[in-house]
C-alpha cells in the first residue's frame, strides 16, 4: 500500500514507520521539515495548519491510507477532512485516553462512553496557542474526533491510545519524575484515592497502529495492554531498578504526580480484541519498559 504518515518523527511514530516499511509498504512522511526521515522514506514538507501549503505539496498525490499522528485540534481535523477528500480511502487518527478525562467510571470505559455527535466543536478557541492546546489536550482530541465523525469523505478511524511506557526515547519525562524522587527519597504527590490506569508498551502501540492501517474498522477504538497499573506498581518497579525509597504524600488539592489519577477512566479494549487484535499484558513488559526509560535518565 501507499501510506502517508503525518508527523511520526519520534517515539512510537518512528516505530510505526519502521514496521510499515518492513512490511513492504511505500511510506511518505509529512512534517514541517524540522527533522529528517529514514533513508528510502519520502519526505513531504508542509505545515499541517496551512491548508494552501498542504494542497500544494499534495497536488496530484493520493494514498491508500493516511495515518495522522499529530491531529490535536478540531481546526486541524477540518483542514484534513477537506484536503484529503479524494486523496485517500482510509484515514487513521491517533487519539488518546485523555478524551475520557471527564469520565469517572467504576468499570473500564468503552468507546461508546463518548457520543461524538453530542460533542460541541469550537474552532474559534485559541487552538493556535501552544499553551492553550497543551492545557486542553484531551478536549482538542475529542473535538477533532467529532469533526471526522460528523461526516468524512473517507473511511475514518481513531485509535485512543493509553498512557505509553518504554523506550530510551520517551520524551515525556513522566517516569523520570518518579525515578528522581525515588532516588532521593523525596515525596511523590498522589490524591487520597488514587485510581489505576491503563497503559501500553511503546512497541505494542506501534504494532497496533500498523495493524489498524490494514484493518477495515471505522470509528474509535481503545488501545491498551491488559493489566491496569497503579502509581505504586510503577514506583515499585522503578525502585527495583534505581534503588532509593518510594514516599507517597497524599494531597487534597494541587498538582499530583504524572501517573496519579483522582478519577477512574481506564479503558476497555474489548472492541479491538473482537476486531481481531490480541494485546499483551503489562506484567510481561513493565520491567523492560522501566529499564529502557529509566536507564536513559541522566
Short mmCIF file of C-alpha atoms in Angstrom, two decimals:
data_model
loop_
_atom_site.label_atom_id
_atom_site.label_comp_id
_atom_site.label_asym_id
_atom_site.label_seq_id
_atom_site.Cartn_x
_atom_site.Cartn_y
_atom_site.Cartn_z
CA UNK A 1 0.00 0.00 0.00
CA UNK A 2 0.92 3.64 -0.44
CA UNK A 3 0.78 5.17 3.05
CA UNK A 4 1.20 8.75 4.25
CA UNK A 5 2.16 9.36 7.88
CA UNK A 6 1.60 12.89 9.17
CA UNK A 7 4.14 13.51 11.91
CA UNK A 8 5.66 10.30 13.18
CA UNK A 9 9.18 11.59 13.61
CA UNK A 10 9.54 10.49 17.23
CA UNK A 11 8.67 7.84 19.81
CA UNK A 12 6.08 5.29 18.67
CA UNK A 13 5.62 7.14 15.38
CA UNK A 14 9.18 6.19 14.41
CA UNK A 15 8.47 2.58 15.29
CA UNK A 16 5.26 2.62 13.30
CA UNK A 17 7.07 3.86 10.19
CA UNK A 18 9.72 1.15 10.60
CA UNK A 19 7.06 -1.58 10.91
CA UNK A 20 5.17 -0.35 7.86
CA UNK A 21 8.36 -0.20 5.85
CA UNK A 22 9.39 -3.70 6.93
CA UNK A 23 6.01 -4.92 5.71
CA UNK A 24 6.80 -3.69 2.23
CA UNK A 25 4.56 -0.63 2.11
CA UNK A 26 5.54 2.59 0.33
CA UNK A 27 5.83 5.25 3.02
CA UNK A 28 5.75 9.03 2.76
CA UNK A 29 6.09 11.28 5.81
CA UNK A 30 4.66 14.78 6.00
CA UNK A 31 6.05 17.22 8.54
CA UNK A 32 7.35 20.79 8.82
CA UNK A 33 10.87 19.79 7.86
CA UNK A 34 12.36 20.23 11.33
CA UNK A 35 13.50 16.61 11.35
CA UNK A 36 14.59 14.18 8.69
CA UNK A 37 13.21 10.82 7.66
CA UNK A 38 14.89 7.42 7.41
CA UNK A 39 16.68 6.63 4.19
CA UNK A 40 14.29 5.50 1.50
CA UNK A 41 11.29 7.28 3.03
CA UNK A 42 9.83 10.14 1.02
CA UNK A 43 9.51 13.39 2.96
CA UNK A 44 6.84 15.97 2.18
CA UNK A 45 7.39 19.33 3.86
CA UNK A 46 4.44 21.48 4.88
CA UNK A 47 2.81 22.96 7.98
CA UNK A 48 -0.35 20.95 8.52
CA UNK A 49 -2.08 24.10 9.78
CA UNK A 50 -1.51 25.78 6.41
CA UNK A 51 -4.24 24.46 4.12
CA UNK A 52 -2.80 26.06 0.98
CA UNK A 53 0.63 24.56 1.68
CA UNK A 54 -0.91 21.12 2.18
CA UNK A 55 -2.86 21.40 -1.07
CA UNK A 56 0.31 22.41 -2.88
CA UNK A 57 2.59 19.65 -1.58
CA UNK A 58 -0.11 17.01 -2.12
CA UNK A 59 -1.06 18.15 -5.61
CA UNK A 60 -1.58 15.11 -7.83
CA UNK A 61 -0.98 12.70 -4.94
CA UNK A 62 -3.21 10.06 -3.42
CA UNK A 63 -2.70 7.39 -0.76
CA UNK A 64 -4.35 4.17 0.26
CA UNK A 65 -4.15 5.12 3.92
CA UNK A 66 -3.24 8.27 5.87
CA UNK A 67 -2.07 7.90 9.47
CA UNK A 68 -2.36 11.21 11.32
CA UNK A 69 -0.10 11.21 14.35
CA UNK A 70 -0.39 14.92 15.12
CA UNK A 71 -4.04 15.97 14.83
CA UNK A 72 -4.60 17.88 18.07
CA UNK A 73 -7.46 20.28 17.31
CA UNK A 74 -10.81 20.45 15.53
CA UNK A 75 -9.37 23.10 13.22
CA UNK A 76 -6.66 20.69 12.08
CA UNK A 77 -9.29 17.99 11.59
CA UNK A 78 -11.43 20.26 9.43
CA UNK A 79 -8.43 21.11 7.24
CA UNK A 80 -7.51 17.44 6.91
CA UNK A 81 -11.07 16.47 6.04
CA UNK A 82 -11.08 18.95 3.17
CA UNK A 83 -7.53 18.38 1.93
CA UNK A 84 -7.67 14.57 1.90
CA UNK A 85 -11.09 14.32 0.27
CA UNK A 86 -10.44 12.26 -2.84
CA UNK A 87 -6.82 11.65 -1.82
CA UNK A 88 -7.27 8.62 0.46
CA UNK A 89 -9.74 5.83 1.08
CA UNK A 90 -8.86 5.41 4.80
CA UNK A 91 -7.79 7.87 7.49
CA UNK A 92 -6.46 6.69 10.86
CA UNK A 93 -6.17 9.37 13.54
CA UNK A 94 -4.04 8.75 16.61
CA UNK A 95 -6.14 9.87 19.57
CA UNK A 96 -5.75 9.46 23.32
CA UNK A 97 -7.19 8.03 26.53
CA UNK A 98 -7.45 11.68 27.63
CA UNK A 99 -10.64 12.02 25.59
CA UNK A 100 -12.20 10.30 28.62
CA UNK A 101 -10.88 12.90 31.05
CA UNK A 102 -14.44 13.80 32.11
CA UNK A 103 -15.28 10.20 32.98
CA UNK A 104 -15.25 8.60 36.42
CA UNK A 105 -16.33 5.03 35.90
CA UNK A 106 -16.45 2.04 38.20
CA UNK A 107 -15.85 -0.20 35.18
CA UNK A 108 -13.42 0.13 32.26
CA UNK A 109 -14.58 2.80 29.82
CA UNK A 110 -15.80 1.67 26.40
CA UNK A 111 -15.69 3.78 23.24
CA UNK A 112 -19.44 4.37 23.50
CA UNK A 113 -18.94 6.42 26.67
CA UNK A 114 -18.45 9.40 24.36
CA UNK A 115 -21.24 10.37 21.99
CA UNK A 116 -19.20 12.16 19.35
CA UNK A 117 -22.37 13.51 17.82
CA UNK A 118 -23.04 15.42 21.04
CA UNK A 119 -19.55 16.90 21.37
CA UNK A 120 -19.54 20.67 20.86
CA UNK A 121 -16.93 21.64 18.28
CA UNK A 122 -15.49 25.14 18.72
CA UNK A 123 -12.83 26.03 16.17
CA UNK A 124 -12.81 29.59 17.47
CA UNK A 125 -10.94 28.70 20.66
CA UNK A 126 -7.24 29.55 20.98
CA UNK A 127 -6.08 26.30 19.37
CA UNK A 128 -3.07 28.03 17.78
CA UNK A 129 -1.69 28.90 21.23
CA UNK A 130 0.66 26.04 22.27
CA UNK A 131 -0.05 26.57 25.98
CA UNK A 132 -3.81 26.50 25.44
CA UNK A 133 -3.54 23.43 23.23
CA UNK A 134 -1.44 21.56 25.80
CA UNK A 135 -3.81 22.51 28.63
CA UNK A 136 -6.77 21.27 26.57
CA UNK A 137 -5.09 18.25 25.01
CA UNK A 138 -7.90 15.77 25.67
CA UNK A 139 -10.61 18.21 24.65
CA UNK A 140 -8.79 19.05 21.44
CA UNK A 141 -8.66 15.36 20.54
CA UNK A 142 -12.36 14.90 21.44
CA UNK A 143 -13.35 17.75 19.17
CA UNK A 144 -11.06 16.56 16.37
CA UNK A 145 -12.69 13.12 16.51
CA UNK A 146 -16.11 14.77 16.45
CA UNK A 147 -15.21 16.65 13.26
CA UNK A 148 -14.34 13.43 11.44
CA UNK A 149 -17.31 11.55 12.91
CA UNK A 150 -19.73 14.23 11.70
CA UNK A 151 -19.07 13.13 8.14
CA UNK A 152 -15.88 12.38 6.24
CA UNK A 153 -15.25 11.67 2.56
CA UNK A 154 -13.14 8.66 3.53
CA UNK A 155 -13.36 5.74 5.94
CA UNK A 156 -12.25 7.17 9.27
CA UNK A 157 -10.96 5.58 12.46
CA UNK A 158 -9.41 6.90 15.66
CA UNK A 159 -7.08 4.95 17.93
CA UNK A 160 -7.48 6.05 21.53
CA UNK A 161 -4.01 5.35 22.86
CA UNK A 162 -3.45 4.54 26.54
CA UNK A 163 -0.57 6.02 28.52
CA UNK A 164 2.55 4.81 26.72
CA UNK A 165 5.58 3.42 28.56
CA UNK A 166 9.01 2.27 27.45
CA UNK A 167 11.84 3.24 25.18
CA UNK A 168 15.01 5.20 25.83
CA UNK A 169 13.48 7.94 23.68
CA UNK A 170 10.45 8.56 25.92
CA UNK A 171 10.35 12.35 25.72
CA UNK A 172 7.58 12.92 28.29
CA UNK A 173 9.75 12.87 31.42
CA UNK A 174 6.99 11.19 33.41
CA UNK A 175 8.95 8.15 34.58
CA UNK A 176 11.90 10.47 35.13
CA UNK A 177 9.70 12.39 37.59
CA UNK A 178 9.35 9.26 39.70
CA UNK A 179 12.91 7.99 39.29
CA UNK A 180 14.45 11.22 40.54
CA UNK A 181 12.21 11.38 43.59
CA UNK A 182 12.65 7.71 44.46
CA UNK A 183 16.43 8.02 44.22
CA UNK A 184 16.32 11.00 46.59
CA UNK A 185 13.56 9.67 48.84
CA UNK A 186 11.51 12.79 48.07
CA UNK A 187 7.70 12.82 48.41
CA UNK A 188 5.58 11.82 45.43
CA UNK A 189 2.24 13.60 45.34
CA UNK A 190 -0.85 11.41 44.92
CA UNK A 191 -4.57 12.00 45.50
CA UNK A 192 -6.16 10.44 48.60
CA UNK A 193 -7.99 7.97 46.34
CA UNK A 194 -5.55 7.08 43.58
CA UNK A 195 -7.05 5.03 40.75
CA UNK A 196 -5.22 2.58 38.49
CA UNK A 197 -4.92 3.36 34.78
CA UNK A 198 -4.49 1.52 31.52
CA UNK A 199 -1.09 1.53 29.78
CA UNK A 200 0.53 0.22 26.64
CA UNK A 201 4.13 -0.62 25.79
CA UNK A 202 5.67 1.62 23.15
CA UNK A 203 6.39 -1.28 20.81
CA UNK A 204 2.87 -2.64 21.20
CA UNK A 205 1.11 0.59 20.28
CA UNK A 206 3.28 0.91 17.18
CA UNK A 207 2.29 -2.65 16.25
CA UNK A 208 -1.38 -1.92 16.87
CA UNK A 209 -1.31 1.17 14.66
CA UNK A 210 0.41 -0.82 11.92
CA UNK A 211 -2.37 -3.41 12.23
CA UNK A 212 -5.03 -0.68 12.13
CA UNK A 213 -3.61 0.58 8.83
CA UNK A 214 -4.58 -2.68 7.14
CA UNK A 215 -7.83 -3.21 9.02
CA UNK A 216 -11.26 -2.09 7.85
CA UNK A 217 -12.95 -0.95 11.07
CA UNK A 218 -14.21 2.60 11.39
CA UNK A 219 -14.85 4.88 14.34
CA UNK A 220 -12.97 4.97 17.65
CA UNK A 221 -11.15 2.03 19.19
CA UNK A 222 -9.36 1.81 22.54
CA UNK A 223 -5.79 0.52 22.51
CA UNK A 224 -4.03 -0.69 25.66
CA UNK A 225 -2.37 -3.70 27.19
CA UNK A 226 -4.21 -5.88 29.66
CA UNK A 227 -3.44 -5.34 33.33
CA UNK A 228 -4.09 -1.83 34.69
CA UNK A 229 -1.27 -0.37 36.75
CA UNK A 230 -1.23 1.82 39.84
CA UNK A 231 1.25 4.52 40.76
CA UNK A 232 2.57 2.08 43.37
CA UNK A 233 3.13 -0.59 40.70
CA UNK A 234 5.19 1.81 38.61
CA UNK A 235 7.17 3.10 41.57
CA UNK A 236 7.91 -0.40 42.87
CA UNK A 237 9.44 -1.34 39.51
CA UNK A 238 11.43 1.90 39.35
CA UNK A 239 12.66 1.38 42.90
CA UNK A 240 13.87 -2.10 41.95
CA UNK A 241 15.74 -0.55 39.05
CA UNK A 242 17.32 2.53 40.66
CA UNK A 243 17.27 1.88 44.40
CA UNK A 244 16.14 4.59 46.77
CA UNK A 245 12.78 4.72 48.52
CA UNK A 246 9.23 5.47 47.43
CA UNK A 247 7.47 8.01 49.64
CA UNK A 248 3.87 8.89 48.78
CA UNK A 249 2.33 12.13 50.00
CA UNK A 250 -1.44 12.44 49.76
CA UNK A 251 -2.63 15.87 48.64
CA UNK A 252 -6.25 17.04 48.73
CA UNK A 253 -5.68 19.91 46.32
CA UNK A 254 -2.93 20.89 43.93
CA UNK A 255 -0.92 19.07 41.31
CA UNK A 256 -0.25 15.37 41.68
CA UNK A 257 2.43 13.23 40.03
CA UNK A 258 2.01 12.37 36.32
CA UNK A 259 0.60 8.86 36.66
CA UNK A 260 -1.74 9.55 39.60
CA UNK A 261 -5.48 9.75 38.95
CA UNK A 262 -8.26 11.08 41.16
CA UNK A 263 -10.80 9.76 38.62
CA UNK A 264 -11.19 6.30 37.17
CA UNK A 265 -11.17 6.29 33.36
CA UNK A 266 -9.17 3.22 32.49
CA UNK A 267 -10.21 1.91 29.09
CA UNK A 268 -11.93 -1.25 27.88
CA UNK A 269 -10.08 -2.82 24.92
CA UNK A 270 -12.69 -5.46 24.09
CA UNK A 271 -13.70 -3.81 20.80
CA UNK A 272 -10.15 -4.07 19.46
CA UNK A 273 -9.92 -7.69 20.54
CA UNK A 274 -13.25 -8.54 18.91
CA UNK A 275 -11.90 -6.97 15.73
CA UNK A 276 -9.03 -9.45 15.86
CA UNK A 277 -6.14 -7.85 17.74
CA UNK A 278 -4.66 -9.59 20.80
CA UNK A 279 -2.99 -7.33 23.33
CA UNK A 280 -0.26 -8.42 25.70
CA UNK A 281 -0.21 -7.96 29.48
CA UNK A 282 1.59 -5.20 31.35
CA UNK A 283 3.33 -7.75 33.60
CA UNK A 284 5.18 -9.05 30.56
CA UNK A 285 6.75 -5.72 29.60
CA UNK A 286 6.72 -3.38 32.61
CA UNK A 287 10.22 -4.27 33.85
CA UNK A 288 11.62 -3.89 30.34
CA UNK A 289 9.84 -0.58 29.78
CA UNK A 290 11.15 0.89 33.03
CA UNK A 291 14.68 -0.37 32.36
CA UNK A 292 14.66 1.21 28.90
CA UNK A 293 13.43 4.61 30.03
CA UNK A 294 14.94 4.98 33.47
CA UNK A 295 18.24 3.62 32.15
CA UNK A 296 18.30 6.58 29.79
CA UNK A 297 17.82 9.13 32.59
CA UNK A 298 20.94 11.06 33.42
#
